[in-house]
Coordinates of C-alpha atoms in Angstrom, one line a residue:
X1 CA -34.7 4.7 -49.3
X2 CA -36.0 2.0 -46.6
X3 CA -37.5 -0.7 -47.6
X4 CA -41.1 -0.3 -47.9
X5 CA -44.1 -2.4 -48.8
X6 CA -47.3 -0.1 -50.3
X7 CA -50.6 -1.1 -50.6
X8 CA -52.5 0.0 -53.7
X9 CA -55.7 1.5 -52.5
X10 CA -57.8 2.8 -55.9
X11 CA -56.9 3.1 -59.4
X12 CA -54.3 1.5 -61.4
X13 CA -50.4 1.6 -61.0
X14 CA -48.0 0.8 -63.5
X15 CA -44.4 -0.4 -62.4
X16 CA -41.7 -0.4 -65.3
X17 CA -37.6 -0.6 -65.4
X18 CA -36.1 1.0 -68.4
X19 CA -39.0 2.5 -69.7
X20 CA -40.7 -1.1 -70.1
X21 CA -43.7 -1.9 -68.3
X22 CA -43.5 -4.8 -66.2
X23 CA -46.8 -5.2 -64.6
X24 CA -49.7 -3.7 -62.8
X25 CA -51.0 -2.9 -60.0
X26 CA -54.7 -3.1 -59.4
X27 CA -56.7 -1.6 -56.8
X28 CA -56.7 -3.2 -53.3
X29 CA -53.0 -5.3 -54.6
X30 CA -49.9 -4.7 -53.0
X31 CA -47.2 -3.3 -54.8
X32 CA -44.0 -5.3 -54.1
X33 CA -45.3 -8.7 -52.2
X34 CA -42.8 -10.8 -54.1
X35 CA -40.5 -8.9 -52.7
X36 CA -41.5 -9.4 -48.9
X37 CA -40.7 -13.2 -49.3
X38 CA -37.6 -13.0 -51.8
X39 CA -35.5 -9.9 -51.5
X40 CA -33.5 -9.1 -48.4
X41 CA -34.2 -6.1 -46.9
X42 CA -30.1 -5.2 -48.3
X43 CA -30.7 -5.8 -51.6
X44 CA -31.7 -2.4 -53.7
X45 CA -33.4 -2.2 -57.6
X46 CA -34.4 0.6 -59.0
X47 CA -38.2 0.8 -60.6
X48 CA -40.5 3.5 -61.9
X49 CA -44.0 3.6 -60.6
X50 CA -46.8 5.4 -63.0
X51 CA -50.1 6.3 -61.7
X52 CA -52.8 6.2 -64.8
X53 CA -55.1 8.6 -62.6
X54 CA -55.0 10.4 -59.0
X55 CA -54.3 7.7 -56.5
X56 CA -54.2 6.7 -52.9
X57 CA -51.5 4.0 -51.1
X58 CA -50.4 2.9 -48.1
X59 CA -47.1 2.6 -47.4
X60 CA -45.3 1.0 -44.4
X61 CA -41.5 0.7 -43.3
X62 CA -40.7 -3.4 -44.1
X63 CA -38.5 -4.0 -41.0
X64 CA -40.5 -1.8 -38.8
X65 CA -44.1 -3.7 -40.0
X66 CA -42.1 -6.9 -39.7
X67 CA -40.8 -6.5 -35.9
X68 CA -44.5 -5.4 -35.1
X69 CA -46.1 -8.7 -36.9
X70 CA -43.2 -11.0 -35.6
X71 CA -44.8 -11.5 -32.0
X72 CA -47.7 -12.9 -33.3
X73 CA -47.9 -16.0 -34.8
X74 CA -51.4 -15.6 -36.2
X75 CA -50.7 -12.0 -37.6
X76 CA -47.5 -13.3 -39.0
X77 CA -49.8 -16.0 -40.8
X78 CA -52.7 -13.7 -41.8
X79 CA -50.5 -11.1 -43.7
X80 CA -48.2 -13.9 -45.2
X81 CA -51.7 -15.4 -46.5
X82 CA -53.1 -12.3 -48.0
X83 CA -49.1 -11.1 -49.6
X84 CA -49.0 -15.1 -50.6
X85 CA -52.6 -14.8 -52.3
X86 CA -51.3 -11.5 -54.0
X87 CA -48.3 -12.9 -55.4
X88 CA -50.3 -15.5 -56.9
X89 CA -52.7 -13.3 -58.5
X90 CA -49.7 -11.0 -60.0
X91 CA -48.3 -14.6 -61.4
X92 CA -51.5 -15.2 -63.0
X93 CA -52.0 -11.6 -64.7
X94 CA -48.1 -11.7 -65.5
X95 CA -48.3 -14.2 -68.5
X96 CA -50.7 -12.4 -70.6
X97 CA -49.3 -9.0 -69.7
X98 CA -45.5 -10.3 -70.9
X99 CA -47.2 -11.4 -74.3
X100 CA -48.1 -8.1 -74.9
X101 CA -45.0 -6.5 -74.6
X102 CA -46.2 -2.8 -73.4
X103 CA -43.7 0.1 -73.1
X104 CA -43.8 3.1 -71.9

């Protein structure tokens, strides 16, 4: 599979590995933003994505939305701001969520 970023439009996502939840996805988050500053585009893990109810995402080819963003400066800065400010929010909600220890 290429890799993809996806953009959670409604309801709530659940991503797990092994049957253990590791977080989730709220509406209007992004699914895999740590992964558009960390991973390269080469490197592959495997997760399971649960949807709790009917949703809706948006999902875009990483290299292909990359090449398009790359000519401008100002749309390279605007989607690295909002995918930073994601991150952020999933590191925040991570803590509490890890205490809890769900599984799936």
């Amino acid at each position: 599979m290429p890799s993809i970023i996806i953009f959670n439009l409604i309801k709530l996502l659940v991503v797990s590995q092994n049957g253990r939840a590791l977080h989730i996805v709220f509406p209007h988050q992004f699914l895999d933003s740590p992964e558009w500053f960390g991973v390269p585009t080469d490197e592959f893990f495997q997760v399971s994505i649960t949807a709790m109810e009917e949703s809706r995402v948006l999902i875009w080819h990483r290299d292909k939305l990359k090449l398009s963003i790359i000519t401008d400066q100002f749309l390279q800065a605007v989607f690295d701001h909002i995918l930073g400010r994601d991150v952020v929010k999933k590191l925040m909600q991570f803590e509490p969520f890890q205490r809890k220890n769900y599984s799936l």
